Amino acid sequence: QITLKESGPTLVKPTQTLTLTCTFSGFSLSTSGVGVGWIRQPPGKALEWLALIYWNDDKRYSPSLKSRLTITKDTSKNQVVLTMTNMDPVDTATYYCAHRDDHLLTFYYWGQGTLVTVSS
Amino acid sequence: DIQMTQSPSTLSASVGDRVTITCRASQSISSFLAWYQQKPGKAPKLLIYKASSLESGVPSRFSGSGSGTEFTLTISSLQPDDFATYYCQQYNSYWTFGQGTKVEIK
């Protein structure tokens, strides 16, 4: 059974750097074709894809946020970490991590999400 | 960037109604389109992938069609559990979601 869970601060100040960790089980990020992505959703708004890392350490970033994002993986710990620099109140959102299925080519298993508020 | 545009933004319907949601891509995405259902406070649930393939366990009243730039999600007979927000998502080039369609009770 595949599960994912996001963790990190619930409150960050403007200009600070956000670091979120996705801890997963039920699959290995060293298996060919596997990927883990991050998606966010501001309150009452639409989903927005942020970044994805593949089993081979290939990384993809949203073009509009690429300069602020870094995604890394620790295969031994079954974790994926997302950092986002220069946080702003508009970055207030629920942040989800999700498993990219190599057959479906998109996200099937999602974490429960973690709400991050940006405020001074 | 590929933009996804859904219509309508909100849809009021009754139980038993046939419901159709449209999604347009700003450029051709072949059939690399998925539909998700999301309920308040929950993560999205995958309903359909590859434009028309029903994910296992999803009721057959849900169907998807289209290719290229025009896609539709149809619910043949709306059930109480179907009142939710629906998102299309392209995965031809990275991943992009539409702005969502809220299906509410009429």
PDB file of C-alpha atoms in Angstrom:
ATOM      1  CA  GLN A   1       0.000   0.000   0.000  1.00  0.00           C
ATOM      2  CA  ILE A   2       1.385   3.358  -1.067  1.00  0.00           C
ATOM      3  CA  THR A   3       1.157   6.242   1.365  1.00  0.00           C
ATOM      4  CA  LEU A   4       2.668   9.719   1.402  1.00  0.00           C
ATOM      5  CA  LYS A   5       2.713  12.331   4.134  1.00  0.00           C
ATOM      6  CA  GLU A   6       3.827  15.934   4.065  1.00  0.00           C
ATOM      7  CA  SER A   7       5.543  17.649   6.972  1.00  0.00           C
ATOM      8  CA  GLY A   8       6.961  21.060   7.649  1.00  0.00           C
ATOM      9  CA  PRO A   9       6.141  24.416   9.238  1.00  0.00           C
ATOM     10  CA  THR A  10       2.576  25.622   9.331  1.00  0.00           C
ATOM     11  CA  LEU A  11       3.620  29.277   9.499  1.00  0.00           C
ATOM     12  CA  VAL A  12       6.457  31.074   7.764  1.00  0.00           C
ATOM     13  CA  LYS A  13       7.279  34.757   7.554  1.00  0.00           C
ATOM     14  CA  PRO A  14       7.535  36.696   4.310  1.00  0.00           C
ATOM     15  CA  THR A  15      10.972  36.410   2.647  1.00  0.00           C
ATOM     16  CA  GLN A  16      11.759  33.206   4.544  1.00  0.00           C
ATOM     17  CA  THR A  17      12.541  29.880   2.881  1.00  0.00           C
ATOM     18  CA  LEU A  18      10.012  27.061   3.171  1.00  0.00           C
ATOM     19  CA  THR A  19      11.238  23.487   3.522  1.00  0.00           C
ATOM     20  CA  LEU A  20       8.714  20.680   3.171  1.00  0.00           C
ATOM     21  CA  THR A  21       9.366  16.967   3.489  1.00  0.00           C
ATOM     22  CA  CYS A  22       7.377  14.184   1.867  1.00  0.00           C
ATOM     23  CA  THR A  23       7.818  10.839   3.605  1.00  0.00           C
ATOM     24  CA  PHE A  24       6.465   7.889   1.686  1.00  0.00           C
ATOM     25  CA  SER A  25       6.077   4.134   1.924  1.00  0.00           C
ATOM     26  CA  GLY A  26       4.984   1.307  -0.334  1.00  0.00           C
ATOM     27  CA  PHE A  27       7.343   2.122  -3.199  1.00  0.00           C
ATOM     28  CA  SER A  28      10.982   2.932  -3.825  1.00  0.00           C
ATOM     29  CA  LEU A  29      12.237   6.065  -5.515  1.00  0.00           C
ATOM     30  CA  SER A  30      15.055   3.989  -6.971  1.00  0.00           C
ATOM     31  CA  THR A  31      12.619   1.982  -9.114  1.00  0.00           C
ATOM     32  CA  SER A  32      12.713   2.879 -12.792  1.00  0.00           C
ATOM     33  CA  GLY A  33       9.897   5.182 -13.877  1.00  0.00           C
ATOM     34  CA  VAL A  34       8.857   6.330 -10.436  1.00  0.00           C
ATOM     35  CA  GLY A  35       8.474  10.004  -9.584  1.00  0.00           C
ATOM     36  CA  VAL A  36       7.293  12.141  -6.677  1.00  0.00           C
ATOM     37  CA  GLY A  37       5.807  15.555  -7.240  1.00  0.00           C
ATOM     38  CA  TRP A  38       4.590  18.568  -5.292  1.00  0.00           C
ATOM     39  CA  ILE A  39       1.306  20.343  -5.966  1.00  0.00           C
ATOM     40  CA  ARG A  40      -0.202  23.236  -4.033  1.00  0.00           C
ATOM     41  CA  GLN A  41      -3.663  24.728  -3.631  1.00  0.00           C
ATOM     42  CA  PRO A  42      -4.345  28.188  -2.183  1.00  0.00           C
ATOM     43  CA  PRO A  43      -7.511  28.329  -0.074  1.00  0.00           C
ATOM     44  CA  GLY A  44     -10.549  28.174  -2.363  1.00  0.00           C
ATOM     45  CA  LYS A  45      -8.425  28.118  -5.494  1.00  0.00           C
ATOM     46  CA  ALA A  46      -7.163  25.673  -8.081  1.00  0.00           C
ATOM     47  CA  LEU A  47      -4.388  23.109  -7.959  1.00  0.00           C
ATOM     48  CA  GLU A  48      -0.945  24.156  -9.169  1.00  0.00           C
ATOM     49  CA  TRP A  49       1.872  21.740  -9.982  1.00  0.00           C
ATOM     50  CA  LEU A  50       5.239  22.847  -8.576  1.00  0.00           C
ATOM     51  CA  ALA A  51       7.969  20.267  -9.100  1.00  0.00           C
ATOM     52  CA  LEU A  52       8.730  16.598  -9.653  1.00  0.00           C
ATOM     53  CA  ILE A  53      11.753  14.370  -9.154  1.00  0.00           C
ATOM     54  CA  TYR A  54      12.283  11.056 -10.928  1.00  0.00           C
ATOM     55  CA  TRP A  55      13.954   7.862  -9.790  1.00  0.00           C
ATOM     56  CA  ASN A  56      17.085   8.803 -11.771  1.00  0.00           C
ATOM     57  CA  ASP A  57      17.314  12.231 -10.076  1.00  0.00           C
ATOM     58  CA  ASP A  58      15.945  14.012 -13.138  1.00  0.00           C
ATOM     59  CA  LYS A  59      14.011  17.065 -11.966  1.00  0.00           C
ATOM     60  CA  ARG A  60      11.204  19.139 -13.431  1.00  0.00           C
ATOM     61  CA  TYR A  61      10.012  22.540 -12.210  1.00  0.00           C
ATOM     62  CA  SER A  62       7.067  24.776 -12.938  1.00  0.00           C
ATOM     63  CA  PRO A  63       8.451  27.425 -15.304  1.00  0.00           C
ATOM     64  CA  SER A  64       6.765  30.229 -13.367  1.00  0.00           C
ATOM     65  CA  LEU A  65       8.344  29.198 -10.039  1.00  0.00           C
ATOM     66  CA  LYS A  66      11.554  27.533 -11.189  1.00  0.00           C
ATOM     67  CA  SER A  67      13.859  30.205  -9.775  1.00  0.00           C
ATOM     68  CA  ARG A  68      12.457  29.690  -6.261  1.00  0.00           C
ATOM     69  CA  LEU A  69      12.196  25.904  -6.090  1.00  0.00           C
ATOM     70  CA  THR A  70      14.566  23.055  -5.343  1.00  0.00           C
ATOM     71  CA  ILE A  71      13.522  19.419  -5.127  1.00  0.00           C
ATOM     72  CA  THR A  72      15.752  16.671  -3.772  1.00  0.00           C
ATOM     73  CA  LYS A  73      15.381  13.063  -2.721  1.00  0.00           C
ATOM     74  CA  ASP A  74      16.848  10.797  -0.058  1.00  0.00           C
ATOM     75  CA  THR A  75      16.182   7.299  -1.310  1.00  0.00           C
ATOM     76  CA  SER A  76      17.469   5.631   1.838  1.00  0.00           C
ATOM     77  CA  LYS A  77      14.999   7.580   3.972  1.00  0.00           C
ATOM     78  CA  ASN A  78      12.107   7.390   1.476  1.00  0.00           C
ATOM     79  CA  GLN A  79      11.847  11.165   1.501  1.00  0.00           C
ATOM     80  CA  VAL A  80      11.537  13.989  -0.990  1.00  0.00           C
ATOM     81  CA  VAL A  81      12.256  17.554   0.081  1.00  0.00           C
ATOM     82  CA  LEU A  82      10.954  20.733  -1.532  1.00  0.00           C
ATOM     83  CA  THR A  83      12.408  24.129  -0.745  1.00  0.00           C
ATOM     84  CA  MET A  84      10.800  27.380  -1.841  1.00  0.00           C
ATOM     85  CA  THR A  85      12.642  30.627  -1.310  1.00  0.00           C
ATOM     86  CA  ASN A  86      11.396  34.160  -0.712  1.00  0.00           C
ATOM     87  CA  MET A  87       7.965  33.190   0.573  1.00  0.00           C
ATOM     88  CA  ASP A  88       5.119  35.675   0.152  1.00  0.00           C
ATOM     89  CA  PRO A  89       1.555  35.744   1.520  1.00  0.00           C
ATOM     90  CA  VAL A  90       0.314  34.643  -1.941  1.00  0.00           C
ATOM     91  CA  ASP A  91       2.178  31.372  -1.339  1.00  0.00           C
ATOM     92  CA  THR A  92      -0.257  30.511   1.455  1.00  0.00           C
ATOM     93  CA  ALA A  93      -1.663  27.153   0.398  1.00  0.00           C
ATOM     94  CA  THR A  94      -2.107  23.487   1.135  1.00  0.00           C
ATOM     95  CA  TYR A  95       0.949  21.705  -0.203  1.00  0.00           C
ATOM     96  CA  TYR A  96       0.551  18.124  -1.415  1.00  0.00           C
ATOM     97  CA  CYS A  97       3.097  15.538  -2.453  1.00  0.00           C
ATOM     98  CA  ALA A  98       2.014  12.810  -4.833  1.00  0.00           C
ATOM     99  CA  HIS A  99       3.304   9.637  -6.472  1.00  0.00           C
ATOM    100  CA  ARG A 100       3.649   9.734 -10.250  1.00  0.00           C
ATOM    101  CA  ASP A 101       2.610   6.353 -11.576  1.00  0.00           C
ATOM    102  CA  ASP A 102       4.776   5.102 -14.443  1.00  0.00           C
ATOM    103  CA  HIS A 103       1.780   3.485 -16.146  1.00  0.00           C
ATOM    104  CA  LEU A 104      -0.674   6.337 -15.683  1.00  0.00           C
ATOM    105  CA  LEU A 105       2.065   8.972 -16.204  1.00  0.00           C
ATOM    106  CA  THR A 106       0.320  11.193 -13.699  1.00  0.00           C
ATOM    107  CA  PHE A 107      -0.524  11.351 -10.014  1.00  0.00           C
ATOM    108  CA  TYR A 108      -2.612   8.660  -8.379  1.00  0.00           C
ATOM    109  CA  TYR A 109      -1.529   8.489  -4.742  1.00  0.00           C
ATOM    110  CA  TRP A 110      -1.552  11.772  -2.845  1.00  0.00           C
ATOM    111  CA  GLY A 111      -0.618  12.807   0.657  1.00  0.00           C
ATOM    112  CA  GLN A 112      -3.184  14.430   2.919  1.00  0.00           C
ATOM    113  CA  GLY A 113      -1.660  17.860   2.370  1.00  0.00           C
ATOM    114  CA  THR A 114      -0.214  20.401   4.770  1.00  0.00           C
ATOM    115  CA  LEU A 115      -1.425  23.974   5.101  1.00  0.00           C
ATOM    116  CA  VAL A 116       1.325  26.564   5.056  1.00  0.00           C
ATOM    117  CA  THR A 117       0.459  30.137   5.981  1.00  0.00           C
ATOM    118  CA  VAL A 118       2.759  32.998   5.086  1.00  0.00           C
ATOM    119  CA  SER A 119       2.316  35.896   7.462  1.00  0.00           C
ATOM    120  CA  SER A 120       4.393  38.239   9.559  1.00  0.00           C
TER     121      SER A 120
ATOM    122  CA  ASP B   1       3.427  26.616 -20.933  1.00  0.00           C
ATOM    123  CA  ILE B   2       0.248  24.719 -21.696  1.00  0.00           C
ATOM    124  CA  GLN B   3      -2.854  26.411 -20.256  1.00  0.00           C
ATOM    125  CA  MET B   4      -5.997  24.471 -19.402  1.00  0.00           C
ATOM    126  CA  THR B   5      -9.384  26.175 -19.429  1.00  0.00           C
ATOM    127  CA  GLN B   6     -12.426  24.527 -17.901  1.00  0.00           C
ATOM    128  CA  SER B   7     -16.061  25.469 -18.313  1.00  0.00           C
ATOM    129  CA  PRO B   8     -18.279  26.133 -16.587  1.00  0.00           C
ATOM    130  CA  SER B   9     -16.683  27.294 -13.337  1.00  0.00           C
ATOM    131  CA  THR B  10     -19.801  26.353 -11.404  1.00  0.00           C
ATOM    132  CA  LEU B  11     -22.575  23.994 -12.373  1.00  0.00           C
ATOM    133  CA  SER B  12     -25.877  23.623 -10.525  1.00  0.00           C
ATOM    134  CA  ALA B  13     -27.549  20.267 -11.055  1.00  0.00           C
ATOM    135  CA  SER B  14     -29.950  17.811  -9.488  1.00  0.00           C
ATOM    136  CA  VAL B  15     -29.560  14.157  -8.620  1.00  0.00           C
ATOM    137  CA  GLY B  16     -30.135  12.119 -11.769  1.00  0.00           C
ATOM    138  CA  ASP B  17     -29.043  14.877 -14.141  1.00  0.00           C
ATOM    139  CA  ARG B  18     -26.557  14.297 -16.951  1.00  0.00           C
ATOM    140  CA  VAL B  19     -23.617  16.623 -16.425  1.00  0.00           C
ATOM    141  CA  THR B  20     -20.889  17.622 -18.867  1.00  0.00           C
ATOM    142  CA  ILE B  21     -17.714  19.581 -18.096  1.00  0.00           C
ATOM    143  CA  THR B  22     -15.455  20.862 -20.843  1.00  0.00           C
ATOM    144  CA  CYS B  23     -11.691  21.341 -20.781  1.00  0.00           C
ATOM    145  CA  ARG B  24      -9.642  23.046 -23.476  1.00  0.00           C
ATOM    146  CA  ALA B  25      -5.868  22.972 -23.842  1.00  0.00           C
ATOM    147  CA  SER B  26      -3.929  25.901 -25.284  1.00  0.00           C
ATOM    148  CA  GLN B  27      -2.103  23.488 -27.598  1.00  0.00           C
ATOM    149  CA  SER B  28      -2.457  19.861 -28.543  1.00  0.00           C
ATOM    150  CA  ILE B  29      -1.843  17.431 -25.712  1.00  0.00           C
ATOM    151  CA  SER B  30      -2.807  14.290 -27.645  1.00  0.00           C
ATOM    152  CA  SER B  31      -4.720  12.199 -25.078  1.00  0.00           C
ATOM    153  CA  PHE B  32      -2.559  13.055 -22.089  1.00  0.00           C
ATOM    154  CA  LEU B  33      -5.434  14.329 -20.002  1.00  0.00           C
ATOM    155  CA  ALA B  34      -6.702  13.296 -16.587  1.00  0.00           C
ATOM    156  CA  TRP B  35      -9.790  14.210 -14.579  1.00  0.00           C
ATOM    157  CA  TYR B  36      -9.777  14.488 -10.794  1.00  0.00           C
ATOM    158  CA  GLN B  37     -12.549  14.843  -8.242  1.00  0.00           C
ATOM    159  CA  GLN B  38     -11.879  16.812  -5.076  1.00  0.00           C
ATOM    160  CA  LYS B  39     -14.029  17.183  -1.992  1.00  0.00           C
ATOM    161  CA  PRO B  40     -13.474  19.856   0.684  1.00  0.00           C
ATOM    162  CA  GLY B  41     -10.428  19.204   2.847  1.00  0.00           C
ATOM    163  CA  LYS B  42      -9.404  16.152   0.832  1.00  0.00           C
ATOM    164  CA  ALA B  43      -6.729  15.371  -1.729  1.00  0.00           C
ATOM    165  CA  PRO B  44      -7.834  14.998  -5.353  1.00  0.00           C
ATOM    166  CA  LYS B  45      -8.961  11.585  -6.529  1.00  0.00           C
ATOM    167  CA  LEU B  46      -8.070  10.356 -10.015  1.00  0.00           C
ATOM    168  CA  LEU B  47     -11.153   9.438 -12.041  1.00  0.00           C
ATOM    169  CA  ILE B  48      -9.982   9.219 -15.639  1.00  0.00           C
ATOM    170  CA  TYR B  49      -6.582   9.113 -17.348  1.00  0.00           C
ATOM    171  CA  LYS B  50      -5.509   9.132 -20.962  1.00  0.00           C
ATOM    172  CA  ALA B  51      -8.632  11.185 -21.700  1.00  0.00           C
ATOM    173  CA  SER B  52     -11.062   8.265 -21.608  1.00  0.00           C
ATOM    174  CA  SER B  53      -9.657   5.452 -19.444  1.00  0.00           C
ATOM    175  CA  LEU B  54     -11.670   4.922 -16.290  1.00  0.00           C
ATOM    176  CA  GLU B  55      -9.532   4.372 -13.221  1.00  0.00           C
ATOM    177  CA  SER B  56     -10.233   1.130 -11.398  1.00  0.00           C
ATOM    178  CA  GLY B  57     -13.049   1.402  -8.879  1.00  0.00           C
ATOM    179  CA  VAL B  58     -14.531   4.562 -10.368  1.00  0.00           C
ATOM    180  CA  PRO B  59     -18.253   4.216 -11.145  1.00  0.00           C
ATOM    181  CA  SER B  60     -19.141   3.708 -14.789  1.00  0.00           C
ATOM    182  CA  ARG B  61     -21.403   6.781 -14.756  1.00  0.00           C
ATOM    183  CA  PHE B  62     -18.190   8.770 -15.213  1.00  0.00           C
ATOM    184  CA  SER B  63     -16.779   8.943 -18.725  1.00  0.00           C
ATOM    185  CA  GLY B  64     -14.245  11.039 -20.568  1.00  0.00           C
ATOM    186  CA  SER B  65     -13.705  11.843 -24.212  1.00  0.00           C
ATOM    187  CA  GLY B  66     -11.664  14.013 -26.522  1.00  0.00           C
ATOM    188  CA  SER B  67      -8.182  14.398 -27.903  1.00  0.00           C
ATOM    189  CA  GLY B  68      -5.938  17.189 -29.078  1.00  0.00           C
ATOM    190  CA  THR B  69      -7.281  20.311 -27.419  1.00  0.00           C
ATOM    191  CA  GLU B  70     -10.915  19.576 -26.558  1.00  0.00           C
ATOM    192  CA  PHE B  71     -12.013  17.229 -23.800  1.00  0.00           C
ATOM    193  CA  THR B  72     -15.151  16.459 -21.829  1.00  0.00           C
ATOM    194  CA  LEU B  73     -16.041  14.753 -18.586  1.00  0.00           C
ATOM    195  CA  THR B  74     -19.580  13.393 -18.430  1.00  0.00           C
ATOM    196  CA  ILE B  75     -21.486  12.103 -15.439  1.00  0.00           C
ATOM    197  CA  SER B  76     -24.418  10.199 -16.879  1.00  0.00           C
ATOM    198  CA  SER B  77     -26.668  10.317 -13.808  1.00  0.00           C
ATOM    199  CA  LEU B  78     -25.505  12.578 -11.007  1.00  0.00           C
ATOM    200  CA  GLN B  79     -25.462  10.943  -7.570  1.00  0.00           C
ATOM    201  CA  PRO B  80     -25.324  12.644  -4.144  1.00  0.00           C
ATOM    202  CA  ASP B  81     -21.687  11.612  -3.713  1.00  0.00           C
ATOM    203  CA  ASP B  82     -20.734  13.399  -6.947  1.00  0.00           C
ATOM    204  CA  PHE B  83     -21.215  16.934  -5.646  1.00  0.00           C
ATOM    205  CA  ALA B  84     -17.615  18.094  -5.619  1.00  0.00           C
ATOM    206  CA  THR B  85     -15.064  20.085  -7.608  1.00  0.00           C
ATOM    207  CA  TYR B  86     -13.603  18.556 -10.758  1.00  0.00           C
ATOM    208  CA  TYR B  87     -10.241  19.380 -12.302  1.00  0.00           C
ATOM    209  CA  CYS B  88      -8.767  18.490 -15.643  1.00  0.00           C
ATOM    210  CA  GLN B  89      -4.995  18.078 -15.845  1.00  0.00           C
ATOM    211  CA  GLN B  90      -2.689  17.778 -18.815  1.00  0.00           C
ATOM    212  CA  TYR B  91       0.478  15.725 -18.594  1.00  0.00           C
ATOM    213  CA  ASN B  92       1.763  15.981 -22.136  1.00  0.00           C
ATOM    214  CA  SER B  93       4.312  18.584 -21.087  1.00  0.00           C
ATOM    215  CA  TYR B  94       4.906  18.770 -17.362  1.00  0.00           C
ATOM    216  CA  TRP B  95       1.581  18.975 -15.497  1.00  0.00           C
ATOM    217  CA  THR B  96      -1.053  21.705 -15.592  1.00  0.00           C
ATOM    218  CA  PHE B  97      -4.471  21.802 -13.955  1.00  0.00           C
ATOM    219  CA  GLY B  98      -7.583  23.592 -15.064  1.00  0.00           C
ATOM    220  CA  GLN B  99      -9.203  26.110 -12.749  1.00  0.00           C
ATOM    221  CA  GLY B 100     -11.843  23.637 -11.587  1.00  0.00           C
ATOM    222  CA  THR B 101     -15.590  23.146 -11.958  1.00  0.00           C
ATOM    223  CA  LYS B 102     -17.705  23.064  -8.827  1.00  0.00           C
ATOM    224  CA  VAL B 103     -20.765  20.848  -9.154  1.00  0.00           C
ATOM    225  CA  GLU B 104     -23.323  22.013  -6.645  1.00  0.00           C
ATOM    226  CA  ILE B 105     -26.844  21.044  -5.707  1.00  0.00           C
ATOM    227  CA  LYS B 106     -29.541  22.865  -7.608  1.00  0.00           C
TER     228      LYS B 106
END
